[in-house]
Tab-separated table of C-alpha atoms in Angstrom:
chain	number	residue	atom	x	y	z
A	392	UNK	CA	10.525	8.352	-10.316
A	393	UNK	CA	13.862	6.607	-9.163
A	394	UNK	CA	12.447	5.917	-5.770
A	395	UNK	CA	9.687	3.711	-7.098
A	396	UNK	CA	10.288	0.284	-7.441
A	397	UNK	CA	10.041	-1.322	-11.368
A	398	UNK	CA	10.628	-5.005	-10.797
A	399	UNK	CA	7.961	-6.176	-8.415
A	400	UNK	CA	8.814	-9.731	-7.102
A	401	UNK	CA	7.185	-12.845	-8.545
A	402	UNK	CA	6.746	-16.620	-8.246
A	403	UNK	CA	7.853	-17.136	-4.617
A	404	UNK	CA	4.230	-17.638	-3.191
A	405	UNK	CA	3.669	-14.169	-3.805
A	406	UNK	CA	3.329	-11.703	-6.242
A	407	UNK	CA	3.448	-8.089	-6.058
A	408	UNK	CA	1.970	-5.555	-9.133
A	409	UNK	CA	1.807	-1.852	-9.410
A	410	UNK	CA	-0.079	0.855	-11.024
A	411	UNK	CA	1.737	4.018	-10.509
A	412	UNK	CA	0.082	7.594	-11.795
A	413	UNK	CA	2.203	10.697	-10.332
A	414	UNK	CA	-0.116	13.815	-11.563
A	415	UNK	CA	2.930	15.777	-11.859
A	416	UNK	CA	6.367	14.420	-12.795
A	417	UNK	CA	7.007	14.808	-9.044
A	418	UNK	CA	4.290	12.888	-7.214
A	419	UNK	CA	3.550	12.416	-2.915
A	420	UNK	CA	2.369	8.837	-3.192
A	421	UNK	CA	5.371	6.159	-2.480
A	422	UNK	CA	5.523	2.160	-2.426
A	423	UNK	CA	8.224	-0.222	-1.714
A	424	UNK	CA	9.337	-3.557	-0.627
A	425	UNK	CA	12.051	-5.780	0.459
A	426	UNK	CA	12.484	-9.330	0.950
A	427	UNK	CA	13.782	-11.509	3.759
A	428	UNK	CA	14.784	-14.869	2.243
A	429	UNK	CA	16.797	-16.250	5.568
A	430	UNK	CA	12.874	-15.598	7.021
A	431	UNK	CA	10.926	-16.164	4.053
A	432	UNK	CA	9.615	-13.143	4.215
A	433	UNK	CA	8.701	-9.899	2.097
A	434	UNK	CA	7.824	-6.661	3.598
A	435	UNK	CA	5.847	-3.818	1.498
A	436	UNK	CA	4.084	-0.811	1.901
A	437	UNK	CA	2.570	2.057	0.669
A	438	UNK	CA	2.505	6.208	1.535
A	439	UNK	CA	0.500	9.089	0.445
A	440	UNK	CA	2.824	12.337	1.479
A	441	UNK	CA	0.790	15.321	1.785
A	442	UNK	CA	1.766	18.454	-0.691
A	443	UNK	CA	3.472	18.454	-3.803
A	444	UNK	CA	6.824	18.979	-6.026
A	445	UNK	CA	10.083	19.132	-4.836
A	446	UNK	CA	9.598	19.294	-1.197
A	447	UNK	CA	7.351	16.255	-1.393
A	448	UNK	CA	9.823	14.252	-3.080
A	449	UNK	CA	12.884	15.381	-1.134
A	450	UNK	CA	10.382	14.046	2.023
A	451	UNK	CA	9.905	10.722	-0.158
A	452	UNK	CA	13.916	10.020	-0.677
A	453	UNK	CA	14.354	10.501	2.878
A	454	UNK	CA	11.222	8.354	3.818
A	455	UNK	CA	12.649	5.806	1.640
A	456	UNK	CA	16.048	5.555	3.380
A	457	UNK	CA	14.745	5.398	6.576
A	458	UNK	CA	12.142	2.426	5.670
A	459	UNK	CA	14.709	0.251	4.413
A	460	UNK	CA	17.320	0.819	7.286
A	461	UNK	CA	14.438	0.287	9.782
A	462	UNK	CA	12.608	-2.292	8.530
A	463	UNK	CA	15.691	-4.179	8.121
A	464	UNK	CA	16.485	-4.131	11.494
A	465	UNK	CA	13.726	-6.717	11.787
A	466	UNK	CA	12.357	-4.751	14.839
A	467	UNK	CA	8.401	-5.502	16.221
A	468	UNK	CA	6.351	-3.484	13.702
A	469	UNK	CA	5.176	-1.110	16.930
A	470	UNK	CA	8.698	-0.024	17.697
A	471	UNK	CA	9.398	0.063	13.610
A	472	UNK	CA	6.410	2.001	13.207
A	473	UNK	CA	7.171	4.797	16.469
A	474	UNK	CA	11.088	5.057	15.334
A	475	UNK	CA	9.813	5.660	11.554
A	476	UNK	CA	7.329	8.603	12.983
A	477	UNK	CA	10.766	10.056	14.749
A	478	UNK	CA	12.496	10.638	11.479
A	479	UNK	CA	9.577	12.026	9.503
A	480	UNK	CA	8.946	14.377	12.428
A	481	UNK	CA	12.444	15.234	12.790
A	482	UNK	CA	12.229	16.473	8.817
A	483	UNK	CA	8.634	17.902	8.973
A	484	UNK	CA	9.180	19.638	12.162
A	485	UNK	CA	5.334	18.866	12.082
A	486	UNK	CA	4.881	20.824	8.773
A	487	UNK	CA	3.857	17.828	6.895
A	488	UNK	CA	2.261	14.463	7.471
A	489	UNK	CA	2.267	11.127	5.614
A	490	UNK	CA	-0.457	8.647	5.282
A	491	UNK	CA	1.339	5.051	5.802
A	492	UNK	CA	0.523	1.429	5.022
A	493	UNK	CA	2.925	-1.820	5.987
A	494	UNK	CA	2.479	-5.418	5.817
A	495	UNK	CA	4.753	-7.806	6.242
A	496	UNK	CA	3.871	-11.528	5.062
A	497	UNK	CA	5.580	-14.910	6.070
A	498	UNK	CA	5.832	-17.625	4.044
A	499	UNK	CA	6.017	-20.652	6.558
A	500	UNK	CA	3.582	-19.373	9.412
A	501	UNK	CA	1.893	-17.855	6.911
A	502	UNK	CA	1.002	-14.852	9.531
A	503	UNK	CA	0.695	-11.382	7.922
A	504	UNK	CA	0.996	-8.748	10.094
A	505	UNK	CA	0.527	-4.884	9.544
A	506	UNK	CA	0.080	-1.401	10.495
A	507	UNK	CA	-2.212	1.461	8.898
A	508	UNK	CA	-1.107	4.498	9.798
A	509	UNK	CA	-4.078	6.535	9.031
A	510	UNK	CA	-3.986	5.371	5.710
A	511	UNK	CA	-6.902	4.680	3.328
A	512	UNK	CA	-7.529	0.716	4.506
A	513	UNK	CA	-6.015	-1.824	1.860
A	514	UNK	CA	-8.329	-4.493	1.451
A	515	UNK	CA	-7.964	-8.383	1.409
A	516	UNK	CA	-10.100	-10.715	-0.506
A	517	UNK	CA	-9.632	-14.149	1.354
A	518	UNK	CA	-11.733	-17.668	1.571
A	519	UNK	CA	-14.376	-15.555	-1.070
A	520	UNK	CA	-14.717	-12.731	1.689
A	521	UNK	CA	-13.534	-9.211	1.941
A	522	UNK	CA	-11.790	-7.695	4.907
A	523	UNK	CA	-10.226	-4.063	5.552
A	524	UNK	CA	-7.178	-3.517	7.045
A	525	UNK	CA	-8.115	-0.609	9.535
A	526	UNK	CA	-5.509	-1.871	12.930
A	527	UNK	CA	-2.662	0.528	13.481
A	528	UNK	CA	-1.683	4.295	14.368
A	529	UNK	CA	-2.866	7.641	13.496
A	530	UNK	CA	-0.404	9.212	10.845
A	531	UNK	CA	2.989	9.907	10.893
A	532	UNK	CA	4.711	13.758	11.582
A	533	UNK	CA	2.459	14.942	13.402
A	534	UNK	CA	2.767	13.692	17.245
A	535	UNK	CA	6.050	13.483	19.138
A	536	UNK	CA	4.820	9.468	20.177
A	537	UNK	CA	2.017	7.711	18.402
A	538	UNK	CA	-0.362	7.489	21.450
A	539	UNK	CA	-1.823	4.214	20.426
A	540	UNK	CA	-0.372	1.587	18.093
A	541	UNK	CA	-2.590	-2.065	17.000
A	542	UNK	CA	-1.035	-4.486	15.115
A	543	UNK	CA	-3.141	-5.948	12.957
A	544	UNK	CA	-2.844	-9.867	12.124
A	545	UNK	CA	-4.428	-12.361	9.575
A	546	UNK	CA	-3.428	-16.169	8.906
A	547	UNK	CA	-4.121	-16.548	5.300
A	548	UNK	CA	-4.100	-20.594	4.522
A	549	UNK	CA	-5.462	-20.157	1.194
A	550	UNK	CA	-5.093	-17.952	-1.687
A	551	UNK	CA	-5.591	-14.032	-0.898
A	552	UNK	CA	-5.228	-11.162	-2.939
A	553	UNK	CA	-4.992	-7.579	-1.577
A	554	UNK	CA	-5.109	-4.411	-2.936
A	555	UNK	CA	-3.187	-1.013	-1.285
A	556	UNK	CA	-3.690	2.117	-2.682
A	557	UNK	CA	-3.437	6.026	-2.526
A	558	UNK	CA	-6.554	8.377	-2.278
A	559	UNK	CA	-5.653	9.887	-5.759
A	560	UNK	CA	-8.436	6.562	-6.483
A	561	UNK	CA	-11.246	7.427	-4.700
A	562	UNK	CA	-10.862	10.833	-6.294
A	563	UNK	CA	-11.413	9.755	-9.950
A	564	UNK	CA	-14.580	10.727	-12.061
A	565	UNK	CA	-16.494	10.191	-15.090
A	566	UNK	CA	-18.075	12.566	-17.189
A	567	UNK	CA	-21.100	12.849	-15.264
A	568	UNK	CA	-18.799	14.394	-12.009
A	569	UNK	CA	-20.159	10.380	-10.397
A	570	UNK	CA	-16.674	8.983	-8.112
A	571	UNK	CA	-15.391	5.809	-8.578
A	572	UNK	CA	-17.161	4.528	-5.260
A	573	UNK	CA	-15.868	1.965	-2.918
A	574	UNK	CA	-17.971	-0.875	-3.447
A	575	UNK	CA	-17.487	-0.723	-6.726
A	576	UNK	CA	-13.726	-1.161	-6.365
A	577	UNK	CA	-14.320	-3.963	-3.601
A	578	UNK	CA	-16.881	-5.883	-5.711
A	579	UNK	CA	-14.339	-5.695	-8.772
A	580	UNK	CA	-11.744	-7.367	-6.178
A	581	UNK	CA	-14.058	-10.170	-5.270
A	582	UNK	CA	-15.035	-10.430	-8.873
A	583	UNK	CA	-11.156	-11.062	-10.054
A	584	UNK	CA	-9.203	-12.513	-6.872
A	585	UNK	CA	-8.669	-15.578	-9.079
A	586	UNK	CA	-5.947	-13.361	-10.977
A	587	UNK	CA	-2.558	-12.970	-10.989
A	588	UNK	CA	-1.560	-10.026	-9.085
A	589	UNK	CA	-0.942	-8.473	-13.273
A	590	UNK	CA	-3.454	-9.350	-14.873
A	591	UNK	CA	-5.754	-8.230	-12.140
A	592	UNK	CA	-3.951	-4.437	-12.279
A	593	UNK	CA	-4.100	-4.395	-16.146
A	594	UNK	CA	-7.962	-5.488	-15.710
A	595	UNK	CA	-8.432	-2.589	-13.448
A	596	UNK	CA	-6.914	0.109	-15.291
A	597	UNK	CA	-8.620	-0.680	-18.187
A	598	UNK	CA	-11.929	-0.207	-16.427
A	599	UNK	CA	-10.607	2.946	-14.655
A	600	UNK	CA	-9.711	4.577	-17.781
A	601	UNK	CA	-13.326	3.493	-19.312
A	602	UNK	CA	-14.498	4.883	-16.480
A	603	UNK	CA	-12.527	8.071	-16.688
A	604	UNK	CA	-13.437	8.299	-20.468
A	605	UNK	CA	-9.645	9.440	-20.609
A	606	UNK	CA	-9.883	12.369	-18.629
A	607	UNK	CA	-6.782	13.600	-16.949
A	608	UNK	CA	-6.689	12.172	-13.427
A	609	UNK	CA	-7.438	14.769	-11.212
A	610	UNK	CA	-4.109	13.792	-8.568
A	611	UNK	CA	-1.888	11.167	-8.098
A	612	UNK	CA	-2.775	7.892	-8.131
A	613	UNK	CA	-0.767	4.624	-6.637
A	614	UNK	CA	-2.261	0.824	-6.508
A	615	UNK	CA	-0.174	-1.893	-5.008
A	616	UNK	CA	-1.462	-5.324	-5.155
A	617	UNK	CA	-0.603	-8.371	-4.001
A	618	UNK	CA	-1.576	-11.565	-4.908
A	619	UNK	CA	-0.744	-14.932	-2.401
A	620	UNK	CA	-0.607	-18.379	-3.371
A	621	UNK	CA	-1.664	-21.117	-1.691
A	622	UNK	CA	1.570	-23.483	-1.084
């Protein structure tokens, strides 16, 4: 898909890696990100757009264009995050809904900050212990205002690594019909933090598709992660 991003950025403190499975050719999940060098900053996120095909990815390209000119008005996440809700709505006329994840992580304060709108939590393997990342909004195109927006924030001193990703996941199964279960996943993050943010996707695919036994995934699936570095 042109609106997915292919080169992920690397070797600037951070590192970002992607696994990206659309079930059709034309898939609802979405991730992107964008850097701020005059901050020293990198934004990313992640989006799960419900239905499927054409009118899901004519949703996506317009998503798209409106997360990069919004985000790059460097904005407070709340008022990013209520503006971005305005232009799905104004497209969905309510019809549709996305699922929405964005972080936003600064070198020199090292503060990241985010919003989950209604999204499947990301989680964040820091100082050997695992955190969600529930703070933020319900999700977007549905309400005219998002009645209640928390932004979530973390100082990260240390190394972290943190994984995003779409429900197409949590909906995988072997041949027994048994789901690839959460603590599973959040046992295999504190098992493999040490990794770069590559190795630890290739590491996880492999055991997904062991898993799987090579059955055909039964939707989309997206996984962002993100690995920091200490400086």
């Amino acid at each position: 898909c042109m609106l997915i991003p292919t080169e992920l950025p690397k070797g600037k403190g951070y590192e970002l890696a992607s696994i990206y499975k659309p079930h059709l050719n034309v898939g609802g999940d979405y991730y992107d990100f964008i850097e701020f060098p005059e901050e020293d900053t990198v934004a990313f996120c992640i989006g799960d757009i419900s239905g499927k095909g054409l009118a899901a990815a004519l949703l996506m390209a317009n998503f798209q264009a409106n997360f990069h000119s919004l985000i790059s008005r460097r904005i407070p996440l709340e008022e990013f995050i209520q503006l971005l809700n305005s232009a799905v709505l104004k497209i969905t006329k309510g019809d549709r809904f996305i699922t929405f994840f964005v972080a936003q992580f600064n070198r020199t304060t090292r503060k990241l900050t985010y919003i989950n709108a209604g999204h499947n939590p990301p989680a964040i393997v820091k100082d050997k212990k695992i955190f969600r990342l529930r703070k933020g909004c319900t999700i977007l195109g549905i309400f005219d205002d998002l009645p209640v927006i928390e932004v979530g924030e973390l100082t990260i001193e240390n190394e972290a690594m943190m994984m995003l990703f779409t429900d197409g996941l949590i909906d995988i199964k072997n041949e027994e019909g048994e789901f690839l279960d959460q603590d599973y996943g959040l046992q295999f993050m504190l098992d493999n933090s040490e990794l770069t943010a590559q190795a630890f996707n290739d590491k996880m695919m492999s055991e997904i598709e062991a898993f799987s036994a090579d059955k055909e995934f039964p939707d989309d699936f997206t996984i962002l992660t993100c690995k920091i570095f200490k400086n």
